[in-house]
Tab-separated table of C-alpha atoms in Angstrom:
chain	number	residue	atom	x	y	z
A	1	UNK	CA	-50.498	-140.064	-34.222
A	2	UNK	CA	-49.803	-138.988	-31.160
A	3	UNK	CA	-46.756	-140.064	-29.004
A	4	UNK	CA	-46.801	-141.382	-25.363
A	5	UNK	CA	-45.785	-138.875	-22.965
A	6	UNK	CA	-44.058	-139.584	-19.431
A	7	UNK	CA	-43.756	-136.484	-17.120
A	8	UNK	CA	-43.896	-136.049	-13.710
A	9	UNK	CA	-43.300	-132.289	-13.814
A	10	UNK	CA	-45.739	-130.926	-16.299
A	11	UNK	CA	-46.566	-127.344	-15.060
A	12	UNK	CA	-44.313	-125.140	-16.570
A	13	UNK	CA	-44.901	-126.439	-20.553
A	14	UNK	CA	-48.703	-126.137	-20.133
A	15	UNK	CA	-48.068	-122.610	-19.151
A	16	UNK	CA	-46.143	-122.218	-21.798
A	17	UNK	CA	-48.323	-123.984	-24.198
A	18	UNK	CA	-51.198	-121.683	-22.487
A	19	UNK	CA	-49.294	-118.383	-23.123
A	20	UNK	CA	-48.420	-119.241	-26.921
A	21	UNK	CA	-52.306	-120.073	-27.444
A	22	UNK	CA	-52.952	-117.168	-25.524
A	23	UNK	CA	-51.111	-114.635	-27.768
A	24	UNK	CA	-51.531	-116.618	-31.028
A	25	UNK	CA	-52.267	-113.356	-32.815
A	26	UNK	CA	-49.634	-111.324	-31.537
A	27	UNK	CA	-47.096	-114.128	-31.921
A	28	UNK	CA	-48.189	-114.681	-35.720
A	29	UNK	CA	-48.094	-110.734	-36.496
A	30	UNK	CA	-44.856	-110.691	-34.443
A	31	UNK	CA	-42.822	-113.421	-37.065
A	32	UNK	CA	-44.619	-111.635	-39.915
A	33	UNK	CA	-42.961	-107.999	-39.179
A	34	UNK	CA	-39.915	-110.246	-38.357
A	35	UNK	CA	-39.705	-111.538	-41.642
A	36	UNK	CA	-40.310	-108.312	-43.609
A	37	UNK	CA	-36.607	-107.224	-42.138
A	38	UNK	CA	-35.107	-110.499	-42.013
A	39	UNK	CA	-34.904	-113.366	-45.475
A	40	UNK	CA	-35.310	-116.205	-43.759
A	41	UNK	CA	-33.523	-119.739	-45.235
A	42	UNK	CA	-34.846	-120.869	-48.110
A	43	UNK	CA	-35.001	-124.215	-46.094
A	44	UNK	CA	-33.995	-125.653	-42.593
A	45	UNK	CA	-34.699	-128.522	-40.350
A	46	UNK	CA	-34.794	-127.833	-36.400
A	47	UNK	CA	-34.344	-130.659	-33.728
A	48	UNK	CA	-36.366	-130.362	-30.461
A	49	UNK	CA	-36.258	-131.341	-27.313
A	50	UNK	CA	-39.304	-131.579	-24.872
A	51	UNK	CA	-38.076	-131.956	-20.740
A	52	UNK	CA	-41.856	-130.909	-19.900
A	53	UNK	CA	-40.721	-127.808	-18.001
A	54	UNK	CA	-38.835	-126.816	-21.387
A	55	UNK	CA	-39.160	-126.873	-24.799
A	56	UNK	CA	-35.601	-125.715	-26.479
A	57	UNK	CA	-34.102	-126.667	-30.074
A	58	UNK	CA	-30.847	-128.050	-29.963
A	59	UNK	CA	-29.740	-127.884	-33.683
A	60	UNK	CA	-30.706	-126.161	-36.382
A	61	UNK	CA	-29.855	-127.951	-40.270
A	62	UNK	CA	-29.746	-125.529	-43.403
A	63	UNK	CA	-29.136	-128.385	-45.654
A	64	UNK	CA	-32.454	-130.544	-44.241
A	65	UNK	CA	-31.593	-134.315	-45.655
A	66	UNK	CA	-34.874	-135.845	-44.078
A	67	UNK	CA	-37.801	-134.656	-46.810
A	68	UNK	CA	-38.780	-138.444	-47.623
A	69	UNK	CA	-39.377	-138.981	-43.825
A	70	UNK	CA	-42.426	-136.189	-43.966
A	71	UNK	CA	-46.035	-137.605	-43.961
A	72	UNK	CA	-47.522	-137.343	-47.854
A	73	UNK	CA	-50.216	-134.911	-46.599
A	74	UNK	CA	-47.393	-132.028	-46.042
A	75	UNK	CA	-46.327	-132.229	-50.139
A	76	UNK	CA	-48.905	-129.080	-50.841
A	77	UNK	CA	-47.608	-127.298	-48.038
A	78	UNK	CA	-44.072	-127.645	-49.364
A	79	UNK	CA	-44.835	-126.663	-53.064
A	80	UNK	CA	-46.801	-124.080	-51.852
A	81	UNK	CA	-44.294	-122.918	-49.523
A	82	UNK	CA	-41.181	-123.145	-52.040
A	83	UNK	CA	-43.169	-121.154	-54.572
A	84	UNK	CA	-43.124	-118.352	-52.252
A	85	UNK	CA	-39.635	-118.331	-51.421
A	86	UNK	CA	-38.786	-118.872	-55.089
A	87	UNK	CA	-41.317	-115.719	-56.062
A	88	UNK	CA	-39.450	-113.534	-53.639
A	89	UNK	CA	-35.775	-114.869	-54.119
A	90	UNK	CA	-36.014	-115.472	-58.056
A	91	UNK	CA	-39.315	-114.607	-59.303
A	92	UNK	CA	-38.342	-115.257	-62.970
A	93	UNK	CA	-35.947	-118.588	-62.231
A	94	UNK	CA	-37.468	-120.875	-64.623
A	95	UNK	CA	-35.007	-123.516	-63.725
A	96	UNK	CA	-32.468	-124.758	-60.652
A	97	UNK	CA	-29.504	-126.959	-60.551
A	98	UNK	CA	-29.683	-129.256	-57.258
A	99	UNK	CA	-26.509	-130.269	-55.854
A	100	UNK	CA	-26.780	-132.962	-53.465
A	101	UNK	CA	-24.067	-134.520	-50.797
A	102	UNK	CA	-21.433	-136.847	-52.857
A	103	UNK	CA	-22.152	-139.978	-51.068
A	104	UNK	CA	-24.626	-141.338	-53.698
A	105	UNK	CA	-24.845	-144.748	-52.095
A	106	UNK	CA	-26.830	-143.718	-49.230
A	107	UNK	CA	-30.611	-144.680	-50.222
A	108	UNK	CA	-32.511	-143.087	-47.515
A	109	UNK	CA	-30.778	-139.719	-48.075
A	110	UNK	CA	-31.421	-140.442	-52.334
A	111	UNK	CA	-35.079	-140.911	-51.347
A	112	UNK	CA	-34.832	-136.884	-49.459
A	113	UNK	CA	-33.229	-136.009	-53.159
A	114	UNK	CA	-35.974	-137.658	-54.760
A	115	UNK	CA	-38.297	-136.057	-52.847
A	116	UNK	CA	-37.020	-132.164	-52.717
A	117	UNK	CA	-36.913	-132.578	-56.604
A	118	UNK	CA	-40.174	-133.423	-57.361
A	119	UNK	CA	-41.285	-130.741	-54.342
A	120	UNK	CA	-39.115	-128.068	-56.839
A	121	UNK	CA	-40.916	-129.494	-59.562
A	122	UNK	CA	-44.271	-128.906	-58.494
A	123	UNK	CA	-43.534	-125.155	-58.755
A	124	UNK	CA	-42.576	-125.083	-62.372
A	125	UNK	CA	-38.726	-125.338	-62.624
A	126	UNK	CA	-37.292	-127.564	-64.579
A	127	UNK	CA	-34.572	-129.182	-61.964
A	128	UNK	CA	-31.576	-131.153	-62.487
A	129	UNK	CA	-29.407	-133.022	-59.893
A	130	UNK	CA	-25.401	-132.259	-60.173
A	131	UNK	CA	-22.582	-133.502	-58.734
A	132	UNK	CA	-19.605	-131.735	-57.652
A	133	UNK	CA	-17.708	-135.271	-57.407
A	134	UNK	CA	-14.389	-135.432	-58.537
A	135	UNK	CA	-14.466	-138.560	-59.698
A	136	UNK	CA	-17.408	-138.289	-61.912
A	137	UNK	CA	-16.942	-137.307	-65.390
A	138	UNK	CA	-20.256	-138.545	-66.820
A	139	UNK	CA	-23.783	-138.714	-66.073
A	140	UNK	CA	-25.022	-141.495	-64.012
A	141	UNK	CA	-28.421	-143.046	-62.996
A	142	UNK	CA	-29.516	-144.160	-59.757
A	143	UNK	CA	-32.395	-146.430	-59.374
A	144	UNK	CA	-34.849	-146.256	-56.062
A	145	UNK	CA	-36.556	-149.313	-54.871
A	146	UNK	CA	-39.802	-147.168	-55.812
A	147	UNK	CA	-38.885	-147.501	-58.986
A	148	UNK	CA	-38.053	-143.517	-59.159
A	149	UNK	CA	-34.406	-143.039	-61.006
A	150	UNK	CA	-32.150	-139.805	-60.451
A	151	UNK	CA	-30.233	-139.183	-63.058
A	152	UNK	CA	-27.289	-137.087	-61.813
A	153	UNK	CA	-24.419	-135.042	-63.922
A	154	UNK	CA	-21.115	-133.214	-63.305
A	155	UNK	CA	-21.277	-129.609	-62.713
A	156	UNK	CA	-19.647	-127.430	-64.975
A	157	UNK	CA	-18.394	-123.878	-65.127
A	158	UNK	CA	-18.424	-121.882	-68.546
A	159	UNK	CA	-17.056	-118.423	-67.207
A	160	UNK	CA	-18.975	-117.164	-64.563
A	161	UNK	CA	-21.914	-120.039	-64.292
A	162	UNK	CA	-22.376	-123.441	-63.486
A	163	UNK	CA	-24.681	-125.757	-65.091
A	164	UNK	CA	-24.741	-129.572	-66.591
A	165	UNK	CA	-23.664	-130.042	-70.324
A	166	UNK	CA	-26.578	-128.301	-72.072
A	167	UNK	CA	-28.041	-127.015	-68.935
A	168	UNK	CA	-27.395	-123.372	-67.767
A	169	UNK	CA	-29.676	-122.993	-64.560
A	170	UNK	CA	-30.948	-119.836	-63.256
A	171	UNK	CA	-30.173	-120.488	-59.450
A	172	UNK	CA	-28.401	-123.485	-57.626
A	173	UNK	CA	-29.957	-125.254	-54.682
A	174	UNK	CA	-27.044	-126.892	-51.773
A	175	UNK	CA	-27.981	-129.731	-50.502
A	176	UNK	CA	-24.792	-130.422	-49.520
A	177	UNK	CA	-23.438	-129.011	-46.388
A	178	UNK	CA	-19.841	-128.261	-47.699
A	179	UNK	CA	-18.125	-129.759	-44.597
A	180	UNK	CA	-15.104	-130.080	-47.098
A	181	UNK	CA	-15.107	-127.077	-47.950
A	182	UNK	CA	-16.359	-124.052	-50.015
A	183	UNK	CA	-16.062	-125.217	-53.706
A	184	UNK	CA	-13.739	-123.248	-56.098
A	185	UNK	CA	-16.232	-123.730	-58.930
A	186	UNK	CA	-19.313	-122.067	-56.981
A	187	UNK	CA	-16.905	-118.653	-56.363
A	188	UNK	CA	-17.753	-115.872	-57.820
A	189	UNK	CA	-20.849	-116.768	-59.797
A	190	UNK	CA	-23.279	-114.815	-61.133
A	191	UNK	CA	-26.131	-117.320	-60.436
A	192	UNK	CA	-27.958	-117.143	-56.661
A	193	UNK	CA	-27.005	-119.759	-54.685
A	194	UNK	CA	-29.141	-121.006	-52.055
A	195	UNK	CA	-28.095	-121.209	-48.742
A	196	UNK	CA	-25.329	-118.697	-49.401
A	197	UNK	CA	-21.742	-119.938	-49.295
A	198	UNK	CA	-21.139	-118.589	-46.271
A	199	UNK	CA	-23.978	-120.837	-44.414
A	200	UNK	CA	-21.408	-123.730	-45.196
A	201	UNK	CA	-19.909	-125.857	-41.806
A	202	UNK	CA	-16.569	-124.537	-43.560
A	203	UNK	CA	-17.436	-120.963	-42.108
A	204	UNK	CA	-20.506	-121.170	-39.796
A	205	UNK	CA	-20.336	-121.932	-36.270
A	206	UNK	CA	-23.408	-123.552	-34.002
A	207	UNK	CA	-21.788	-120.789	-31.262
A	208	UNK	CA	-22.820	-118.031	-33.391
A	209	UNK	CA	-26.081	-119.688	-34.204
A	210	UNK	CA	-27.691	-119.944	-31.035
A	211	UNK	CA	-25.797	-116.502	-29.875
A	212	UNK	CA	-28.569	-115.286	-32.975
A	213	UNK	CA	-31.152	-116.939	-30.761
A	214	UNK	CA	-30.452	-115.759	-27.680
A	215	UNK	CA	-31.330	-112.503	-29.442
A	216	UNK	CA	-34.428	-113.905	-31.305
A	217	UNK	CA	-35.893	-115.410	-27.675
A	218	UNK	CA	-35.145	-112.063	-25.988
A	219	UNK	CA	-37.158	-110.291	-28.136
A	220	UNK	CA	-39.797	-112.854	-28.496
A	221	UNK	CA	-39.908	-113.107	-24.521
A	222	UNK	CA	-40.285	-109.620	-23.922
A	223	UNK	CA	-43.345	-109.580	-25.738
A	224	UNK	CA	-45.128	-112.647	-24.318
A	225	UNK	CA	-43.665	-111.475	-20.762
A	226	UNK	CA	-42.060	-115.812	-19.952
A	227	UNK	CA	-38.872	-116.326	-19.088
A	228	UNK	CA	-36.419	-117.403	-21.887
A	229	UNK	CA	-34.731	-119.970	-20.516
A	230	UNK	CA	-38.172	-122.129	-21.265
A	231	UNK	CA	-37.245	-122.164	-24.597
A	232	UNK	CA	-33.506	-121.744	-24.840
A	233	UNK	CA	-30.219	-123.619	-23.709
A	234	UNK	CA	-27.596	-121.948	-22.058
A	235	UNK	CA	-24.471	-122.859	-24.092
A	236	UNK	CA	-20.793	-121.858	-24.139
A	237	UNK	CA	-17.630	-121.990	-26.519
A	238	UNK	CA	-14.028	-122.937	-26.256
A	239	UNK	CA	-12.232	-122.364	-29.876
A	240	UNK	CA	-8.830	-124.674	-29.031
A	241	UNK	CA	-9.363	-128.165	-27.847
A	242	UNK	CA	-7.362	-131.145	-28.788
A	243	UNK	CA	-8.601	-134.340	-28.125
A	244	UNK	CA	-5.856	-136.400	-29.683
A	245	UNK	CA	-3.570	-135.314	-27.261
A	246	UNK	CA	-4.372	-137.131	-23.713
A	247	UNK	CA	-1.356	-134.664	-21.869
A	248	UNK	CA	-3.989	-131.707	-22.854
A	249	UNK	CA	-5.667	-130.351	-19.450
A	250	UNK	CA	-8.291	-128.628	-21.957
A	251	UNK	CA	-8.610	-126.082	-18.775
A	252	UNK	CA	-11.196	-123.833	-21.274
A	253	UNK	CA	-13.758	-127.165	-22.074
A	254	UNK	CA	-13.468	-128.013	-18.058
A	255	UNK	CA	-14.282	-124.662	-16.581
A	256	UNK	CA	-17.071	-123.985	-19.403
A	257	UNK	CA	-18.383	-127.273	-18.664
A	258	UNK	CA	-18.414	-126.361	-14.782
A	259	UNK	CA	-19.981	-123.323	-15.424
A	260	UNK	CA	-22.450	-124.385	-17.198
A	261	UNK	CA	-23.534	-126.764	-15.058
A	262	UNK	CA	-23.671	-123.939	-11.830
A	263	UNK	CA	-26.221	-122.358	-14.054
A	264	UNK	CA	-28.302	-124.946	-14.864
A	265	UNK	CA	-28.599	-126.420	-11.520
A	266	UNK	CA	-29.712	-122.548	-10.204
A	267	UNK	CA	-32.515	-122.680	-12.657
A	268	UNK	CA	-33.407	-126.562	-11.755
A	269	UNK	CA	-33.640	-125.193	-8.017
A	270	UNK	CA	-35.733	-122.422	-9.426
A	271	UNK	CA	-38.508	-124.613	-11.328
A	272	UNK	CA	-38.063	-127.648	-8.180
A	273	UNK	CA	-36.747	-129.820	-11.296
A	274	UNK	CA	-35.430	-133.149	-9.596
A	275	UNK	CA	-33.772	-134.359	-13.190
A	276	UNK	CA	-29.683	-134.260	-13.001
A	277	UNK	CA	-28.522	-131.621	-15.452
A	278	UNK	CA	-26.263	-132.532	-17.748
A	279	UNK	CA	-24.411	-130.951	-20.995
A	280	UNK	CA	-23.749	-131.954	-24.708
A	281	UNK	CA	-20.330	-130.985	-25.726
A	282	UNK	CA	-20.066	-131.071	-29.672
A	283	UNK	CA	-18.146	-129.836	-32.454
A	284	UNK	CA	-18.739	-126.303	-33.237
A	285	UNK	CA	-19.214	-127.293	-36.978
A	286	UNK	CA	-20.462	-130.242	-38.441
A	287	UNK	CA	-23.655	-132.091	-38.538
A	288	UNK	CA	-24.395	-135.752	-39.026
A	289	UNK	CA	-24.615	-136.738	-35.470
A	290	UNK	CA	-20.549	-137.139	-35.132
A	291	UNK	CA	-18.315	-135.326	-32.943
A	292	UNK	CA	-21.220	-135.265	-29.719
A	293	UNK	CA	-20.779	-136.482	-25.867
A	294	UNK	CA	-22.698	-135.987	-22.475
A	295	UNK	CA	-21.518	-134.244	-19.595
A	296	UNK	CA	-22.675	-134.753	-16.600
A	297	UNK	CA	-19.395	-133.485	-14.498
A	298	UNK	CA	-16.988	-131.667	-15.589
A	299	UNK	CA	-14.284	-134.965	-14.220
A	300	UNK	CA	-15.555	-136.450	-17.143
A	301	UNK	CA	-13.632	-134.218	-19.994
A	302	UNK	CA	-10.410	-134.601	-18.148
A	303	UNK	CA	-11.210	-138.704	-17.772
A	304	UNK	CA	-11.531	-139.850	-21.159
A	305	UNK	CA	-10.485	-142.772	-22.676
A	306	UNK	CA	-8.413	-143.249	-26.525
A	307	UNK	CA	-11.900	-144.299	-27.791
A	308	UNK	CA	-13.734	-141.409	-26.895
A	309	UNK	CA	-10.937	-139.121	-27.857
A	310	UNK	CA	-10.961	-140.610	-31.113
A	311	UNK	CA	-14.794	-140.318	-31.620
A	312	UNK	CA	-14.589	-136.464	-30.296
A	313	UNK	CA	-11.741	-135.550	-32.685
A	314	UNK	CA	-12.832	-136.346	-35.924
A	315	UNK	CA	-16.136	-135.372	-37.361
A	316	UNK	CA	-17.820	-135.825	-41.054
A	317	UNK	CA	-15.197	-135.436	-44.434
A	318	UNK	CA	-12.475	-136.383	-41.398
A	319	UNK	CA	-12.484	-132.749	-40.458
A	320	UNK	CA	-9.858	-132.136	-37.567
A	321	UNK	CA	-12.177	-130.658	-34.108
A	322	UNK	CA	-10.406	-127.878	-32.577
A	323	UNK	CA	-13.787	-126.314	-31.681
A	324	UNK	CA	-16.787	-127.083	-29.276
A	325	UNK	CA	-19.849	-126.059	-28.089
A	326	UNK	CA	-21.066	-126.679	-24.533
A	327	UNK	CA	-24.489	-126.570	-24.576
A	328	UNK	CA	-27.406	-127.457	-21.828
A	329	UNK	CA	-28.244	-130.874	-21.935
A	330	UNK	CA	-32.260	-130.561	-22.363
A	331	UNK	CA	-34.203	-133.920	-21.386
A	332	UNK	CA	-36.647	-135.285	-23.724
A	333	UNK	CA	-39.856	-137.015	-21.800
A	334	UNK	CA	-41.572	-138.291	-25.450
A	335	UNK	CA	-41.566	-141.811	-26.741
A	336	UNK	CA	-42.620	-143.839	-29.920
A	337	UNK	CA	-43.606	-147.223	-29.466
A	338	UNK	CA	-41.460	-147.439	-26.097
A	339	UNK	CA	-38.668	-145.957	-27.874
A	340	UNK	CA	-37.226	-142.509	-26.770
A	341	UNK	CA	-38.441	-139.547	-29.264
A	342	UNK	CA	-37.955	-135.778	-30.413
A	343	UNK	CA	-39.529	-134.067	-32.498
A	344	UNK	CA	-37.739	-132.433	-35.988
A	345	UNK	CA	-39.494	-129.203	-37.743
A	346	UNK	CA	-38.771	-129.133	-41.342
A	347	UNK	CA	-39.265	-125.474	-42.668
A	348	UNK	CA	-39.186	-124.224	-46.235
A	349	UNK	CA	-39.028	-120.130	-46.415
A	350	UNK	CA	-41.345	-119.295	-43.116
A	351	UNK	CA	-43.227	-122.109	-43.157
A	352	UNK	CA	-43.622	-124.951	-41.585
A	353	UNK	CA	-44.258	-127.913	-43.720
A	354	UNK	CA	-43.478	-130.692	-42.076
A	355	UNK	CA	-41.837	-132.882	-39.335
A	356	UNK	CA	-41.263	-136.448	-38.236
A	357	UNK	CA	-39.919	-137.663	-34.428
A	358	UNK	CA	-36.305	-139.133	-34.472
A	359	UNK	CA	-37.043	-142.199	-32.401
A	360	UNK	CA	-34.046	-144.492	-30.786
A	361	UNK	CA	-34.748	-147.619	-28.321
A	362	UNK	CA	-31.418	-147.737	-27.591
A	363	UNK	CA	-30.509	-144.263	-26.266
A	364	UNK	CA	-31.619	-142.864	-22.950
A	365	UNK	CA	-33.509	-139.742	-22.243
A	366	UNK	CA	-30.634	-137.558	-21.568
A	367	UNK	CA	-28.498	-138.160	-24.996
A	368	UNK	CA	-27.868	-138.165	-28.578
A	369	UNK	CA	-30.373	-140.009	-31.021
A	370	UNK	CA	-28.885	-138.649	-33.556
A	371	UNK	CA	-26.548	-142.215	-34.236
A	372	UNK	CA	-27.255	-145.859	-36.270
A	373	UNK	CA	-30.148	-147.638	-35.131
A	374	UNK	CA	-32.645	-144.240	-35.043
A	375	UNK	CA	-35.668	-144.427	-37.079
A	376	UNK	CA	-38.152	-141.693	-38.244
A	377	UNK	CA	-41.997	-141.831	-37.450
A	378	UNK	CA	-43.500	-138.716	-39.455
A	379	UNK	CA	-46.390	-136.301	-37.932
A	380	UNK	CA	-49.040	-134.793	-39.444
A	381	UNK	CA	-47.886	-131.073	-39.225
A	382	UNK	CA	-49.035	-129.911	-42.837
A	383	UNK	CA	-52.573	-129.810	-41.260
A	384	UNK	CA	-52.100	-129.316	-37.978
A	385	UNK	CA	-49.036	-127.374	-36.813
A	386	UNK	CA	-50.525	-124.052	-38.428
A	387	UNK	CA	-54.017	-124.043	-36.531
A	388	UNK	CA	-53.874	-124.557	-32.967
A	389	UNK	CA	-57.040	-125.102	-31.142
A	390	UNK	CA	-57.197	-121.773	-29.011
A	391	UNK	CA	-59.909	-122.692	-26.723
A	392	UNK	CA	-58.383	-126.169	-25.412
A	393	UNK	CA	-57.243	-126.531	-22.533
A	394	UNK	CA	-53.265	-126.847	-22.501
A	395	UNK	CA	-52.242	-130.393	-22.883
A	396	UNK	CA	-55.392	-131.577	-24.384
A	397	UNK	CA	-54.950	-131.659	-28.073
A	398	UNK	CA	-52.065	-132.628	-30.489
A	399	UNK	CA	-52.468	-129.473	-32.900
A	400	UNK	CA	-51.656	-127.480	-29.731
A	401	UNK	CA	-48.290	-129.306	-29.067
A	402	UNK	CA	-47.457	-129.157	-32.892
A	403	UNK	CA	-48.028	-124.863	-32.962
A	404	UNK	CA	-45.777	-125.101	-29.889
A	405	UNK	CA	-42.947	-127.114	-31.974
A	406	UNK	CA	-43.626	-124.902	-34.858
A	407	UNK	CA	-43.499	-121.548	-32.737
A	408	UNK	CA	-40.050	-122.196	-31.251
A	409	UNK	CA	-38.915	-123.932	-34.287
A	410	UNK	CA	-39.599	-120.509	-36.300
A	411	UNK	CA	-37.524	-119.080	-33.587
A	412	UNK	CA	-34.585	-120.579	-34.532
A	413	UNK	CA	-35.222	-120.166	-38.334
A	414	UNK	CA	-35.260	-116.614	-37.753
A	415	UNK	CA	-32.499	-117.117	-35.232
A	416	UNK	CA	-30.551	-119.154	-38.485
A	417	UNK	CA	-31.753	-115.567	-40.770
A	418	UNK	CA	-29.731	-113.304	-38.211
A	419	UNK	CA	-26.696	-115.393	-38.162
A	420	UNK	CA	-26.556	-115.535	-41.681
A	421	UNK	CA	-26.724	-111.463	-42.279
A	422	UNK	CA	-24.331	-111.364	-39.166
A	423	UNK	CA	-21.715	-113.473	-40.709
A	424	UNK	CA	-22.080	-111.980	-44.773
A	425	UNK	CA	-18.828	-111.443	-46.254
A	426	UNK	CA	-20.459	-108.386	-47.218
A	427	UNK	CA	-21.126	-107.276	-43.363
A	428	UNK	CA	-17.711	-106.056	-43.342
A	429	UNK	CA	-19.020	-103.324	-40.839
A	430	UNK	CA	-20.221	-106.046	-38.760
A	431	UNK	CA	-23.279	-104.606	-38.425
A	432	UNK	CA	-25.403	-106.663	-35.532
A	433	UNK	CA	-29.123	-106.726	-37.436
A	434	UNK	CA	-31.717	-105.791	-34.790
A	435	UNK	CA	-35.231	-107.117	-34.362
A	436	UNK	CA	-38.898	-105.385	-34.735
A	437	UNK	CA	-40.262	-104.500	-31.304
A	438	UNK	CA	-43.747	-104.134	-31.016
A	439	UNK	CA	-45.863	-104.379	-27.601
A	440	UNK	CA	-48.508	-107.277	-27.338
């Protein structure tokens, strides 16, 4: 399956789609010397966004929540692909505690626990589901409507490891984002724990994130010789707003708005892009969708109502937003059965092993679809995303699109592997980590 595509502006993504098939060799021995200095995630999810003269990813997830929206043909791919990054990480874990979010009501996001586990399964660990719950004290069992049950138990700590009762695991798999917080029981452990601590929303930032990838698409556009801003939104910070109180001018959120804005229009004038630019302002941490408005002038931050203060201040585990990110708006010009679309990259180590288009019929083409009311049509990227047909022309064939998703959503995996070794506790130096450089 295909989607429908509207554009009336198509030129510069065929090029681009032209130059990636083009240099499919060099790009693929490119990402492999990348990953020999770089451990990249041992899972992420990447949302794109396709304007037809640019092809940028606007979010990057290391706690993907969307595996039972992947097409069945991708489960090899993922087993396959979480051996290796368990062979590398852990070659001798012979089992894994998986600690999913606490809302345990939520039956589309059981059915993404249902499926990661039996993914994990496939490679030979033995893999339990915990709960870091207060409120639970005993094992519980959840049943699916396809008649697959989760049993989930407390964590517990015995000295320096975690487990279940009877249980000691050799390395513990987040699912959960720890918006609250980093837990006191995971400190200090001597099990690996995958993401790290440290890629919790309590500590990272999606500022410092796509400051990785401006680094990343520098690299990567020096060696293809394209400009960067085809696959990259500008974006700026501003580290103390307060939207509860209405007599706050915000002057930083304004003028980085403005700003913003000054540049995008330049390169609109550049391509002869007609669209109105726009921004997304959203929290700086968080995920979930909350916290998220468009811009289109910068009148508009100093303009808004109680309502949209209130949505704007709070985000998920009613986490207080003091910080934003002002990133370029980027259009999307694909659509599912009339509805507007963009595409999601699910990654496990360096591969990509899956995806699905987030598709809303209530949302236009210039916002959020991230909000009640999406659905999730999956693609067939476990056969196709890998093995783009070189001698098409651009445009022609769906494979081709799919390498183009996967290309720039490896980008931002190895983007998400920078900012991670940037921001280590143990980088107490601060040491920035640098890319391989290699001509084409």
């Amino acid at each position: 399956m295909v989607p429908h595509l509207v554009t009336a502006n198509p030129g510069p993504i065929l090029e681009l789609e032209k130059k990636l098939l083009d240099s499919n060799a060099a790009i693929e021995r490119w990402f492999r010397l990348q990953w020999q200095a770089h451990q990249p995630p041992f899972y992420a999810s990447v949302d794109l966004r396709n304007a037809g003269f640019k092809l940028a990813p606007v979010d990057t997830n290391l706690y993907p929540g969307g595996f039972n929206n992947l097409s069945e043909a991708m489960l090899p791919l993922a087993v396959h692909a979480a051996q290796s990054a368990i062979d590398v990480i852990c070659p001798d874990a012979r089992s894994l505690l998986l600690i999913p979010e606490k809302h345990t009501r939520n039956q589309f996001y059981l059915r993404n626990v249902a499926r990661l586990q039996a993914i994990l399964r496939q490679t030979g660990l033995d893999v339990r589901l915990g709960t870091m719950a207060e409120d639970v004290t005993e094992p519980f069992r959840v049943e699916l409507p396809e008649g697959i049950a989760l049993d989930i138990a407390p964590v517990q700590r015995h000295g320096n490891r975690v487990g279940l009762d009877g249980f000691d695991p050799c390395a513990v798999l987040l699912n959960n984002d720890l918006s609250a917080g980093t837990p006191g029981i995971l400190a200090g452990i001597d099990q690996l724990v995958l993401p790290a601590l440290h890629a919790g929303w309590t500590q990272r930032r999606k500022s410092k994130h796509f400051a990785a990838y401006d680094v990343v698409v520098e690299s990567f556009s020096q060696l293809l010789g394209i400009d960067p801003w085809l696959i990259n939104p500008y974006f700026g910070r501003c580290g103390e707003v307060n939207f509860q109180d209405k007599t706050t001018a915000n002057e930083c959120l304004e003028s980085n708005v403005e700003a913003l804005l000054f540049r995008i229009r330049a390169k609109y004038r550049e391509y002869g892009i007609s669209e109105k630019p726009f921004v997304i302002v959203k929290a700086d941490a968080g995920t979930y969708g909350m916290g998220i408005m468009t811009v289109k002038d910068p009148s508009e931050v100093r303009e808004l109502n109680r309502k949209q203060r209130n949505k704007m201040a709070v985000v998920k585990d009613g986490l207080q937003v003091t910080e934003v990110i002002i990133q370029e708006g980027v259009h999307t010009i694909e659509r599912v059965n009339e509805g507007v679309a963009e595409p999601v990259v699910y990654m496990i180590d360096r591969y990509v092993v899956g995806g699905f288009y987030r598709v809303h019929a209530e949302r236009g083409t210039d916002e959020n679809l991230n909000a009640p009311g999406m659905e999730f049509v999956p693609l067939p990227f476990a056969s196709d995303c890998c093995m783009p047909i070189c001698t098409a022309r651009p445009g022609d064939e769906a494979p081709n699109r799919f390498y183009m998703y996967g290309v720039v959503a490896r980008l931002a995996a190895l983007a998400a592997a920078v900012e991670l070794q940037m921001t280590d506790p143990a980088n107490t130096a601060g040491i920035v980590p640098t890319l391989v450089t290699e001509a084409a």
